[in-house]
Short mmCIF file of C-alpha atoms and ligand atoms in Angstrom, two decimals:
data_model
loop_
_atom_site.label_atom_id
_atom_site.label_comp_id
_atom_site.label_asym_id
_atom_site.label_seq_id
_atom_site.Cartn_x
_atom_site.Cartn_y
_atom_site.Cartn_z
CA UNK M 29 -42.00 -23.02 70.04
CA UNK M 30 -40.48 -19.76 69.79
CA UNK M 31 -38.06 -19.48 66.49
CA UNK M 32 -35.16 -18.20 68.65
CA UNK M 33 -35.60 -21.18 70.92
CA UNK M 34 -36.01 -23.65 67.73
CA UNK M 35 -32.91 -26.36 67.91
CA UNK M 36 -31.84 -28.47 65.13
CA UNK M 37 -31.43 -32.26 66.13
CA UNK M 38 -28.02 -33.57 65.80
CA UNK M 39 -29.15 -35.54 63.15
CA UNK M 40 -29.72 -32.25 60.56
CA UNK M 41 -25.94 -31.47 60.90
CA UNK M 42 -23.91 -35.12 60.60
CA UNK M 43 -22.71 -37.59 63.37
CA UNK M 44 -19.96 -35.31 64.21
CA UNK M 45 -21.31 -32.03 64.64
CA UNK M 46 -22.50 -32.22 67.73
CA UNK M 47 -25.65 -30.87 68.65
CA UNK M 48 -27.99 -28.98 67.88
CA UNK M 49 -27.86 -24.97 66.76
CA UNK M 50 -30.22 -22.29 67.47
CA UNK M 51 -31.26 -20.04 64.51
CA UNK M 52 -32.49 -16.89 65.91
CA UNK M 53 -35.47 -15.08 65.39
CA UNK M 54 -35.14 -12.00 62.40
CA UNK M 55 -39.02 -11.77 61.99
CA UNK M 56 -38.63 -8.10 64.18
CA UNK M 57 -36.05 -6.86 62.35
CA UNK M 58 -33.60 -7.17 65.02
CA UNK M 59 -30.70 -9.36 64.39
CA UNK M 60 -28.88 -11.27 66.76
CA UNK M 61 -25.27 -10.57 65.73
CA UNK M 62 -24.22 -14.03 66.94
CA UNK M 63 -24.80 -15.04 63.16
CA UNK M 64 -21.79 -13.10 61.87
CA UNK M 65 -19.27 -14.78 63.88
CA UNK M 66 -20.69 -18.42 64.97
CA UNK M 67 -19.04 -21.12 63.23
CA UNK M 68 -21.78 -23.50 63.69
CA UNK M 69 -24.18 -21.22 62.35
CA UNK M 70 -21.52 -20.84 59.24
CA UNK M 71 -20.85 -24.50 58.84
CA UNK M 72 -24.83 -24.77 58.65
CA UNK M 73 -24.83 -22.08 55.69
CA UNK M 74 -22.23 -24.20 53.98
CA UNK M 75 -24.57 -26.98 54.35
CA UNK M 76 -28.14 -25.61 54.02
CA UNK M 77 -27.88 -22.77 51.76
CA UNK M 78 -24.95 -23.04 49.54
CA UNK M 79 -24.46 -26.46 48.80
CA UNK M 80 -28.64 -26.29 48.27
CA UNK M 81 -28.65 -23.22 46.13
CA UNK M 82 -27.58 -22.24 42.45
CA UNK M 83 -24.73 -20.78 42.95
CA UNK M 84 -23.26 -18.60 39.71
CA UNK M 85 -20.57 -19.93 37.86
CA UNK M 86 -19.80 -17.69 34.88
CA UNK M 87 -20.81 -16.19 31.83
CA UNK M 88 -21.17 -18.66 28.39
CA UNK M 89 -18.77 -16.09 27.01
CA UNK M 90 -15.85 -16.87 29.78
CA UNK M 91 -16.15 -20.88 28.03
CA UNK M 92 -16.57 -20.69 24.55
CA UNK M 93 -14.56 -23.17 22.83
CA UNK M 94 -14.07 -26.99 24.01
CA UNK M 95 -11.69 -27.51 26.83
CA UNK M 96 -12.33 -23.97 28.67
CA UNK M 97 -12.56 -24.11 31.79
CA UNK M 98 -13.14 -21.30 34.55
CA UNK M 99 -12.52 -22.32 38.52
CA UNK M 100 -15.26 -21.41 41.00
CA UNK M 101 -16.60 -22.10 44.17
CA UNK M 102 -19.67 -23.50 45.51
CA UNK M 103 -19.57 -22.38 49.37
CA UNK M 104 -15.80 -23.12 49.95
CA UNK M 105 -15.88 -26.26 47.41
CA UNK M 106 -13.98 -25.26 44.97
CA UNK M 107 -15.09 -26.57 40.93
CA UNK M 108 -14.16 -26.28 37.82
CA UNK M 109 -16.69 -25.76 35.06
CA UNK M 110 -15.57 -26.55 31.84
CA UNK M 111 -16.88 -27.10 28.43
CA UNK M 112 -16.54 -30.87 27.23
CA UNK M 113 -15.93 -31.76 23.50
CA UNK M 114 -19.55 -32.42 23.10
CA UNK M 115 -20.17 -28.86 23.69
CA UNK M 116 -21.69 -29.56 27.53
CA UNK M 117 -20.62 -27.74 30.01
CA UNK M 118 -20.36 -29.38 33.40
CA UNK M 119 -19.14 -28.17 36.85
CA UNK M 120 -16.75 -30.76 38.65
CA UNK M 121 -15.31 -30.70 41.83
CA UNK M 122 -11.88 -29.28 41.68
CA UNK M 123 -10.97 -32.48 43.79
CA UNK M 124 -9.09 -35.33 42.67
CA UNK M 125 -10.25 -38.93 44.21
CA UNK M 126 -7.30 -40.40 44.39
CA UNK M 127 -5.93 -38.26 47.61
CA UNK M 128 -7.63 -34.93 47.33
CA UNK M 129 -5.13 -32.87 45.77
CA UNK M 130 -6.55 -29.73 43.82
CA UNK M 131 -6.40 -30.84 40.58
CA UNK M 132 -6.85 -27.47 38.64
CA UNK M 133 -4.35 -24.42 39.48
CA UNK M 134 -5.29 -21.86 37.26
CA UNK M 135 -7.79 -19.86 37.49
CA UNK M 136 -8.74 -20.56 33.73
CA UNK M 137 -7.97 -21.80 30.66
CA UNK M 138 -7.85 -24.20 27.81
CA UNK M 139 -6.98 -28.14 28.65
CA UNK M 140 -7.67 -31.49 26.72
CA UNK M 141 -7.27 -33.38 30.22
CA UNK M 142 -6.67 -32.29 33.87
CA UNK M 143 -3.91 -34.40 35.34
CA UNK M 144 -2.76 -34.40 38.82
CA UNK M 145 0.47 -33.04 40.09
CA UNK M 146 0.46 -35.91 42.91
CA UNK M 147 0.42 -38.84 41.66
CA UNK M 148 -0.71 -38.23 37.91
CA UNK M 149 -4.11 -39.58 37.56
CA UNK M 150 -5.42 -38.19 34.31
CA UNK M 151 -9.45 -37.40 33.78
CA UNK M 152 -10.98 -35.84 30.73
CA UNK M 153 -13.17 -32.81 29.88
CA UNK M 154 -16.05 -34.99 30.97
CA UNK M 155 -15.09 -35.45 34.43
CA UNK M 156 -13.80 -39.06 33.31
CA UNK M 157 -10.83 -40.69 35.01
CA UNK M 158 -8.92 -41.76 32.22
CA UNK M 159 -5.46 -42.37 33.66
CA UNK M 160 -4.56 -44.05 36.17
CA UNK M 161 0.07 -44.39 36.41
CA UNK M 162 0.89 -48.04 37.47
CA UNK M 163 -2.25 -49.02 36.55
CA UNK M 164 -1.18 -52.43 35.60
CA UNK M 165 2.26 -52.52 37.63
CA UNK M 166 0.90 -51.57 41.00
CA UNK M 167 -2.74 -51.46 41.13
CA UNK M 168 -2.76 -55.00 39.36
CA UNK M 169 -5.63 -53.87 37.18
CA UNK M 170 -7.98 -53.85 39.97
CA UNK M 171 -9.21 -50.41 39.62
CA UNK M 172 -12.70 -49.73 38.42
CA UNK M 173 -11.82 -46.02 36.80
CA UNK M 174 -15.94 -45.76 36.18
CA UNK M 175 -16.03 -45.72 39.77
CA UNK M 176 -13.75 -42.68 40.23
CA UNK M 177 -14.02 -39.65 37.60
CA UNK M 178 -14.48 -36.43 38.95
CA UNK M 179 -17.85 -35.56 41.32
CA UNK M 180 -19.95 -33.63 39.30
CA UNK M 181 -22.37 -30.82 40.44
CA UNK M 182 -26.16 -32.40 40.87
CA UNK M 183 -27.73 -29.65 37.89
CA UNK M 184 -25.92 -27.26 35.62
CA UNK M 185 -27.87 -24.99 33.73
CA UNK M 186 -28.15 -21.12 32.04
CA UNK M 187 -30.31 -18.48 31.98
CA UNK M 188 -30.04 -16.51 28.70
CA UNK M 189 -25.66 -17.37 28.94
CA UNK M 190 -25.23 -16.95 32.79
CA UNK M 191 -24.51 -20.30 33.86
CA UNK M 192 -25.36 -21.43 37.46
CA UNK M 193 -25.12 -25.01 39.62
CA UNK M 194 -26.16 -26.76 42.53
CA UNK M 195 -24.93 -29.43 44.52
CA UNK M 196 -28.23 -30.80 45.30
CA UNK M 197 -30.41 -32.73 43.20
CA UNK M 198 -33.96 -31.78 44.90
CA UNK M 199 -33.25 -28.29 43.67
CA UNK M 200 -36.14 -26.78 41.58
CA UNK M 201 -35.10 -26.21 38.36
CA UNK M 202 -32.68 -22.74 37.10
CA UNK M 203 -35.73 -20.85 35.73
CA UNK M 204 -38.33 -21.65 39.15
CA UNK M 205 -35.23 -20.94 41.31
CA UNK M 206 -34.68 -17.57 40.24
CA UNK M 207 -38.21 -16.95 39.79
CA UNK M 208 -39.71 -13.66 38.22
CA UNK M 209 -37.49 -11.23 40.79
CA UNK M 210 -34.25 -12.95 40.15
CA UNK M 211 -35.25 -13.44 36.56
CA UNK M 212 -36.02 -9.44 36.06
CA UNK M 213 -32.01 -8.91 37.64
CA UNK M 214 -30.81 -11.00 34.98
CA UNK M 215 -32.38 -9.06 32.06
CA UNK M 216 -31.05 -5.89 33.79
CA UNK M 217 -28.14 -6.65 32.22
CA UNK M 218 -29.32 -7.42 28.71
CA UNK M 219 -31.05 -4.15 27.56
CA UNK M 220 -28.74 -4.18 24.52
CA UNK M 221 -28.53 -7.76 23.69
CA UNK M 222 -26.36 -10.05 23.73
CA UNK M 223 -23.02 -9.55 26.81
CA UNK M 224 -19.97 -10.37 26.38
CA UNK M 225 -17.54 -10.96 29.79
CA UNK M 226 -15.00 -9.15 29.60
CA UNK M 227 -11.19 -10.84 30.29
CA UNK M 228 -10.19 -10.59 34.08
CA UNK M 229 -12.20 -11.06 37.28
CA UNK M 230 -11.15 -8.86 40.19
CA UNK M 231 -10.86 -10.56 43.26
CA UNK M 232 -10.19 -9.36 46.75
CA UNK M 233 -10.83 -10.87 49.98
CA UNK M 234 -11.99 -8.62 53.01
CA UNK M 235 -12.42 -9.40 56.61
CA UNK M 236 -16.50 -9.32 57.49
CA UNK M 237 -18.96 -12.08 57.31
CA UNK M 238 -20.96 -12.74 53.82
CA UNK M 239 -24.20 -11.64 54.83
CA UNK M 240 -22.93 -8.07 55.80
CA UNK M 241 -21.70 -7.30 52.47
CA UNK M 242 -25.43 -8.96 50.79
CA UNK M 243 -27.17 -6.55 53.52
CA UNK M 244 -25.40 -3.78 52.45
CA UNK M 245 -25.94 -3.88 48.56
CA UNK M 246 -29.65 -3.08 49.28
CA UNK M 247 -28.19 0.15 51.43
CA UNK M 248 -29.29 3.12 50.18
CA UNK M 249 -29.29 5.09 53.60
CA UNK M 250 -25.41 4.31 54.14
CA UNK M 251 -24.49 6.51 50.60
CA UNK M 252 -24.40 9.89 51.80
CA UNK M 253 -22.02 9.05 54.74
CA UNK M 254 -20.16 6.22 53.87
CA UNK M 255 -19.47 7.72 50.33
CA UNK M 256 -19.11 11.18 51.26
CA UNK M 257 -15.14 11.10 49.82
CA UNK M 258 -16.36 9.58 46.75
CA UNK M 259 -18.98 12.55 45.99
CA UNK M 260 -16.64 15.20 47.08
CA UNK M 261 -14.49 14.58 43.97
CA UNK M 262 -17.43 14.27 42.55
CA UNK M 263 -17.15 10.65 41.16
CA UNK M 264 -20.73 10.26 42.73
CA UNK M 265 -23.66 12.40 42.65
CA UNK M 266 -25.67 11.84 45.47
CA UNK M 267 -28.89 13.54 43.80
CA UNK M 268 -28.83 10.37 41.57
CA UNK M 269 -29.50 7.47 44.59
CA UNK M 270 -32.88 9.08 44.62
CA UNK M 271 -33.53 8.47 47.99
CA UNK M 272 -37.23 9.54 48.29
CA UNK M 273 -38.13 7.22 45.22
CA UNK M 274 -37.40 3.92 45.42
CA UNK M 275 -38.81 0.63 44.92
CA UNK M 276 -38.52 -3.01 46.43
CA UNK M 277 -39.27 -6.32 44.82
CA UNK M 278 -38.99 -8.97 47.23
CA UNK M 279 -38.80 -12.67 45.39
CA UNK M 280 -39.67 -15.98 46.73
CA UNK M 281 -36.59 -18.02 48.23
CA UNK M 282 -34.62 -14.68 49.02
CA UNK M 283 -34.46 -12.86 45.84
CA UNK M 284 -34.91 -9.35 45.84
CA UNK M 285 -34.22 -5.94 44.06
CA UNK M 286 -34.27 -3.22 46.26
CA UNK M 287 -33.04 0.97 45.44
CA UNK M 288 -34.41 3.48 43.17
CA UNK M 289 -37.01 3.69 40.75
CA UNK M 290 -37.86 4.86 37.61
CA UNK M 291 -41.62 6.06 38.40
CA UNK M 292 -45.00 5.35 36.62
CA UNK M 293 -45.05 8.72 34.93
CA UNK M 294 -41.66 9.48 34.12
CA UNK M 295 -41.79 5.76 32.74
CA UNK M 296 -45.10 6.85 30.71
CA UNK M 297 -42.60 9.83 28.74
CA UNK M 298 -39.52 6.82 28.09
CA UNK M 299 -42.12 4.44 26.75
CA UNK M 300 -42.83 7.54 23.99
CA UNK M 301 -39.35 7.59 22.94
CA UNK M 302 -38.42 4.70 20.37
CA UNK M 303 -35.36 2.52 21.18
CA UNK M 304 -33.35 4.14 18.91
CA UNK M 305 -34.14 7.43 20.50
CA UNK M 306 -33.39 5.75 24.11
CA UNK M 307 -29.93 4.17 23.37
CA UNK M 308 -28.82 7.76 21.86
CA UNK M 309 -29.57 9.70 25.26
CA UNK M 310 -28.13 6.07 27.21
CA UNK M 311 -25.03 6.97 25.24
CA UNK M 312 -24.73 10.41 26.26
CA UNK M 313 -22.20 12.15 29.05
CA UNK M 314 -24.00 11.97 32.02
CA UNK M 315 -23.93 15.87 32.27
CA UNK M 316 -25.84 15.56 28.87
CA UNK M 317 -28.19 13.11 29.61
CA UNK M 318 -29.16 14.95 32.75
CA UNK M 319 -30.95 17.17 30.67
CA UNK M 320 -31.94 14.54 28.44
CA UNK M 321 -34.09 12.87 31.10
CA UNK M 322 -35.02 12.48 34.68
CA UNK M 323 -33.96 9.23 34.63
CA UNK M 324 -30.00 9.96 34.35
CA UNK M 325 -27.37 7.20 34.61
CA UNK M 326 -29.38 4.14 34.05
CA UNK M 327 -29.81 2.35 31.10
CA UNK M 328 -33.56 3.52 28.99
CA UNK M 329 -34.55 0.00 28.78
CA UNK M 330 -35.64 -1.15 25.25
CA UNK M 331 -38.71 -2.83 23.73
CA UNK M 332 -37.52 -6.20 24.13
CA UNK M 333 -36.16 -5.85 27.64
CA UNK M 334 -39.71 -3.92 28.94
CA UNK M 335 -40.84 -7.27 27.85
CA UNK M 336 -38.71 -9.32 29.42
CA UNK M 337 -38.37 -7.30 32.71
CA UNK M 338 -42.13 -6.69 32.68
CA UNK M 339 -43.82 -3.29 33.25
CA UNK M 340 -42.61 -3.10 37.26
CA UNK M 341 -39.32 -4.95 36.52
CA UNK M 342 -38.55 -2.42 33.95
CA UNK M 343 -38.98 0.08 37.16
CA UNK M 344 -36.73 -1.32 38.95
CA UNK M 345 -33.70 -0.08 38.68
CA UNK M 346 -31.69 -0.55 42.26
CA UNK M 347 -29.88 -3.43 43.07
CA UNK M 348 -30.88 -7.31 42.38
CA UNK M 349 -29.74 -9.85 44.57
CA UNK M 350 -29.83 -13.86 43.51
CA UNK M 351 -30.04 -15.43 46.88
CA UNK M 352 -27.78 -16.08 48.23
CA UNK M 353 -24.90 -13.83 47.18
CA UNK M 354 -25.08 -12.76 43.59
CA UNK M 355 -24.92 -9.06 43.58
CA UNK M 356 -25.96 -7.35 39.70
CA UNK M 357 -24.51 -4.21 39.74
CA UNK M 358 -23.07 -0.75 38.34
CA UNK M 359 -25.54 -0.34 35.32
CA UNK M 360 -26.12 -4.02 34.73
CA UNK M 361 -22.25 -4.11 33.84
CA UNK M 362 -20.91 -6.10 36.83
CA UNK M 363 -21.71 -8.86 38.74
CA UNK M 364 -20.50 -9.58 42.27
CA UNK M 365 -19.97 -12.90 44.18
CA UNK M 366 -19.43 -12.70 47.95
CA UNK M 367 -17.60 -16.28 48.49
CA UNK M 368 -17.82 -17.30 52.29
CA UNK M 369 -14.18 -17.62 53.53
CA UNK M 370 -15.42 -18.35 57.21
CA UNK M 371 -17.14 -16.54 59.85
CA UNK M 372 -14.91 -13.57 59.51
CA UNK M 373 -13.90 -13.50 56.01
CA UNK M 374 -15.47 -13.43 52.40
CA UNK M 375 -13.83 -13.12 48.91
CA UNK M 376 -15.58 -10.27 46.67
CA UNK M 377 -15.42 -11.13 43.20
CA UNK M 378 -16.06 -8.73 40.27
CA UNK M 379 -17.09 -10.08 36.74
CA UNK M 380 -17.66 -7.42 33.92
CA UNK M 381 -19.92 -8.06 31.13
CA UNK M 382 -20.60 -5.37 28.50
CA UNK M 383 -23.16 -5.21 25.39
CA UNK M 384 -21.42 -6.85 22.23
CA UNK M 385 -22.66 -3.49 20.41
CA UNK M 386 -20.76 -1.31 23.00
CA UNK M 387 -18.43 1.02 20.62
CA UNK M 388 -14.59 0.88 21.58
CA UNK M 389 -15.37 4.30 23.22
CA UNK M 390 -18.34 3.31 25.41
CA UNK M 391 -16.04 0.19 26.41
CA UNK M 392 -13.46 2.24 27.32
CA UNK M 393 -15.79 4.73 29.27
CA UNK M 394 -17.45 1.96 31.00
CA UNK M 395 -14.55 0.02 32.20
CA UNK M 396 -13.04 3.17 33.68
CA UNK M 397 -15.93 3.75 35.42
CA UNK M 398 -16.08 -0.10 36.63
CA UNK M 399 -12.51 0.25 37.99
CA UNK M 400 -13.23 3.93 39.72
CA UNK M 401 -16.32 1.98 41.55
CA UNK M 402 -15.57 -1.37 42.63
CA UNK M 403 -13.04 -3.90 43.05
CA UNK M 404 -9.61 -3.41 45.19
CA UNK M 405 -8.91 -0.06 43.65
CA UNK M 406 -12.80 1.17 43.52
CA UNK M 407 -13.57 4.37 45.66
CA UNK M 408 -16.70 2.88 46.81
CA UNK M 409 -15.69 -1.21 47.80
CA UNK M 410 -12.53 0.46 50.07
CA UNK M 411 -15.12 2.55 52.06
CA UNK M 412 -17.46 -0.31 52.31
CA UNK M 413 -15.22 -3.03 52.77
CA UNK M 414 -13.94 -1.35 55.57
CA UNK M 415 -17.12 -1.10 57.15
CA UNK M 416 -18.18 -4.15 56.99
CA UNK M 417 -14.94 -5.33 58.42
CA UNK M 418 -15.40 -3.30 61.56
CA UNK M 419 -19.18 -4.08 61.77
CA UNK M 420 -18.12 -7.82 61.43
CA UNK M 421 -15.42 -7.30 64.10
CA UNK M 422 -17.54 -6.01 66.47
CA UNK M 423 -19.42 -9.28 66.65
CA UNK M 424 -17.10 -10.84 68.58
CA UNK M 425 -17.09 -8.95 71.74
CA UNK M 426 -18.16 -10.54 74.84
CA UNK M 427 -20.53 -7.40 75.76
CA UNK M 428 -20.74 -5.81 71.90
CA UNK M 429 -22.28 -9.48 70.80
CA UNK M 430 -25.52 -8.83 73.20
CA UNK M 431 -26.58 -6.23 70.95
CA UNK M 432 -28.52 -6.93 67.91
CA UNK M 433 -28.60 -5.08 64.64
CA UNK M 434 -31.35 -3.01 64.10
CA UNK M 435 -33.00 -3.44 61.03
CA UNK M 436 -36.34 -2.11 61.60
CA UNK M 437 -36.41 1.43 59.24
CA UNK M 438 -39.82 0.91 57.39
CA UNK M 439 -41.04 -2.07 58.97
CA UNK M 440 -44.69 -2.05 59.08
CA UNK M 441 -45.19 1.38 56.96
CA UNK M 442 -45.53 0.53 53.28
CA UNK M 443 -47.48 -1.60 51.23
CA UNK M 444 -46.96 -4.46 48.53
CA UNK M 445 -48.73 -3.05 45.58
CA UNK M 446 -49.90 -6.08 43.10
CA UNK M 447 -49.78 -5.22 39.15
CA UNK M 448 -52.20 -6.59 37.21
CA UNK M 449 -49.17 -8.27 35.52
CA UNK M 450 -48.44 -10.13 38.86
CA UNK M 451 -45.09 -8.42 39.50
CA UNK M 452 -45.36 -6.62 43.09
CA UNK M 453 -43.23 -4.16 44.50
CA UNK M 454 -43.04 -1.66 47.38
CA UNK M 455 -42.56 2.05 46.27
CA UNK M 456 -41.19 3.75 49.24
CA UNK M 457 -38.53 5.68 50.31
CA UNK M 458 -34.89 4.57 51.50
CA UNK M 459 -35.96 1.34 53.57
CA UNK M 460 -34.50 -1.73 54.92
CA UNK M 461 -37.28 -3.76 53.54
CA UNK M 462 -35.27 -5.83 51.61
CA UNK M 463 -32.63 -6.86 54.28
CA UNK M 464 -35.55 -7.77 56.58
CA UNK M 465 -36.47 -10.05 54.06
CA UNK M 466 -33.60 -11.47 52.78
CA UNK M 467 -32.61 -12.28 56.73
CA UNK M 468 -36.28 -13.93 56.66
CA UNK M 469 -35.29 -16.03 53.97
CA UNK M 470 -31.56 -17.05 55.69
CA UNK M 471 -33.71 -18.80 58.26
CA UNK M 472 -35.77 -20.44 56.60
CA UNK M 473 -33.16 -21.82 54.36
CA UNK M 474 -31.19 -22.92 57.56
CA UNK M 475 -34.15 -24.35 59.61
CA UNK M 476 -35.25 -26.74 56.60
CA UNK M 477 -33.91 -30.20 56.52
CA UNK M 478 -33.79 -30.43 52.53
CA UNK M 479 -35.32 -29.21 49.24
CA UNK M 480 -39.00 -30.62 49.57
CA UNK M 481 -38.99 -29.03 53.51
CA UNK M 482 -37.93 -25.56 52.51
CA UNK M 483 -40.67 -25.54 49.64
CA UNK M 484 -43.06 -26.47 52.28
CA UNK M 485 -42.14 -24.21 54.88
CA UNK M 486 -40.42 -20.91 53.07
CA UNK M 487 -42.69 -18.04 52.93
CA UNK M 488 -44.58 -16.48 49.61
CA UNK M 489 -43.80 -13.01 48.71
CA UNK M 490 -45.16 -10.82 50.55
CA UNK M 491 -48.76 -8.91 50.08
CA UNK M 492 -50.52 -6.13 51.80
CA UNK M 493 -48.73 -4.13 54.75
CA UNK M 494 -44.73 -5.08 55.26
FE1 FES X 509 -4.26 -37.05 42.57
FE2 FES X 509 -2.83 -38.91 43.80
S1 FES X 509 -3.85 -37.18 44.66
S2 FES X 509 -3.18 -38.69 41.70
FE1 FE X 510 -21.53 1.39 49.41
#
């Protein structure tokens, strides 16, 4: 059986769903744009990949103190994770049992109980229901409140403060989900220590499908044209995307870091420098650091996080992705959820998290950068966003949708060099190697039936010629 013939029984999607779908064939880099507009295909992403996956949350520093709380989403379920008084924190559907209602409005805070604006039933920090109005009156005391707290997520977890959950008990644990590739994004961000999230995260919503604005954070061809405006008043400098050195690390389940790299020898002259010496020239103007190093921009990663990251992870120094839609970005400083809205829609979230050693003036520098990049007023999001609109849009059209997306630069030209450490990577130039893959990935999440069939079936990272 062909994969772009393969049909889902009716019995992989619920009674009422109504046949079967067909998940088409990515494997030749050619993508059938049916899957940016379809809402079977979406309502099978809902099912199969986010309410299967670990879906971020927030940072430990967003919850510190018993009875914060920060609302979220898994897929379009919304939840609320909140620290209880015994220091857990759990992720709850934002749901209440009784009839439904949201229970939580605001988008955070500090609470001993959530009660319901319907009808008033009260539950605690711990999902509990611990209320119920007319209890003895009208319900007669037969209510079994056991029987109806809050529905909590299947697995809660963090790695090193960045909380994550899943709705699905079968998952693999945090740390085998994310695996070395999503593990080596993480550290990105921790070449200084300790992060702190900073208050406020930027939301927008924009009118394209999910996976266009995943695809596109492992773009490195689309910079010079798309952000043309953005380098003309000289916000960007396009010598620094480095588009004849870059490398790819393509991670089990969908993970994957893919833009430019620091290389072996310019690595061999940052390993010389101490970490003292490296966080002096990471805290110099760009124009000085320039001189400083060929490595300009990016953070000089320090002992502890060369460990951590590994001697190709340190490398690495493009753009992670935690499949499914956890973008790392802007120096490690930000990280960005695309939240599926439907077919035609997705909400872009920015969090910020900065070093707690960051002076006031670094702070200030970075967070003007932040707001110059990304977000509703960044230079960069408004010329992507509306791309990816208009890309999106154009998968509608009766004649337009018989087209596929081409997605073949690369394919079959480079090789997956193996580290004695383990880590692999591609070193290449700009390449679509790591949309290919995580497209690869999509399907296999959406063809498998559960957990134990997906760890079966997906496909190793790859080795030799890709
Ligand atoms: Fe929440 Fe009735 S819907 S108390
Ligand atoms: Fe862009």
């Amino acid at each position: 059986m062909r994969d772009d013939d393969r049909r889902l029984d009716a019995t992989d999607r619920g009674a009422s769903d109504g046949g079967g779908i067909a998940i088409p064939d990515v494997s030749a880099g050619l993508i059938d744009r049916s899957i940016y507009s379809d809402p079977d295909i979406y309502q099978l992403e809902l099912q199969r990949i986010f309410a299967r996956a670990w879906n971020f949350m927030c940072h430990e520093t967003q919850i510190p103190h018993a009875g914060d709380y920060f609302i979220n989403y898994i897929g379009e379920d919304q939840v609320i994770v909140v620290r209880g008084a015994d220091d857990k924190v759990r992720v709850l559907l934002n749901t209440c049992r009784h009839r439904g209602n949201a229970l939580c409005r605001a988008e955070l805070g500090n609470t001993k109980t959530f009660v319901c604006s319907y009808h008033g039933w009260t539950y605690g920090l711990d999902g509990a229901l611990i209320g119920v109005p007319g209890k003895a009156d009208f319900y007669r005391n037969a209510i079994d409140q056991a029987k109806w707290g809050l529905a909590p997520a299947a697995q809660v977890d963090h790695y090193k403060g960045f909380y994550f959950a899943t709705l699905d008990p079968a998952a693999p644990c945090l740390f085998d989900y994310l695996g070395d590739v999503g593990r080596v994004g993480i550290e990105s961000m921790l070449n200084e220590g300790d992060v702190v999230s900073l208050d406020g995260v930027q939301k927008n919503v924009i009118d394209c499908n999910w996976k266009i604005a995943v695809d596109n954070l492992f773009d490195w061809y689309h910079v010079k044209v798309s952000h043309s405006s953005a380098s003309s008043v000289g916000f960007l400098n396009q010598r620094l995307m480095m588009p004849m050195t870059q490398m790819v690390m393509l991670g089990e389940l969908g993970h994957a870091i893919g833009g430019p790299m620091v290389t072996a020898e310019q690595q061999a002259k940052l390993d010389a420098l101490s970490d003292a010496e490296r966080l002096a020239i990471d805290r110099l103007a760009d124009a000085e650091r320039a001189k400083a190093t060929p490595v300009e921009r990016r953070p000089l990663r320090t002992t502890a996080t060369r460990e951590a990251m590994g001697p190709v992870g340190v490398r690495a120094i493009g753009h992670p992705n935690i499949f499914p839609n956890l973008w790392i970005s802007t120096r490690g400083l930000q990280l960005s959820l695309r939240l599926p809205r439907g077919p035609g829609r997705t909400e872009i979230w920015w969090f910020t998290v900065m070093p707690k050693s960051f002076t006031d003036t670094q702070r200030r520098a970075a967070k003007k950068f932040i707001t110059h990049a990304f977000g509703p007023a960044g230079l960069l999001e408004q010329d992507d966003g509306e791309n990816w609109s208009q890309s999106t849009r154009s998968s509608h059209g009766v004649a337009s949708r018989r087209y596929p997306h081409n997605l073949q630069m690369a394919m079959g030209q480079d090789e997956v060099l193996v580290d004695p450490s383990g880590q692999k990577r591609i070193e290449t130039r700009v390449n679509e190697h790591a949309q290919r893959w995580t497209y690869r990935c999509w399907a296999e999440w959406l063809r498998a039936r559960d957990w134990p069939e997906l760890l079966a079936t997906r496909s190793p990272a790859p080795t030799g010629r890709i």
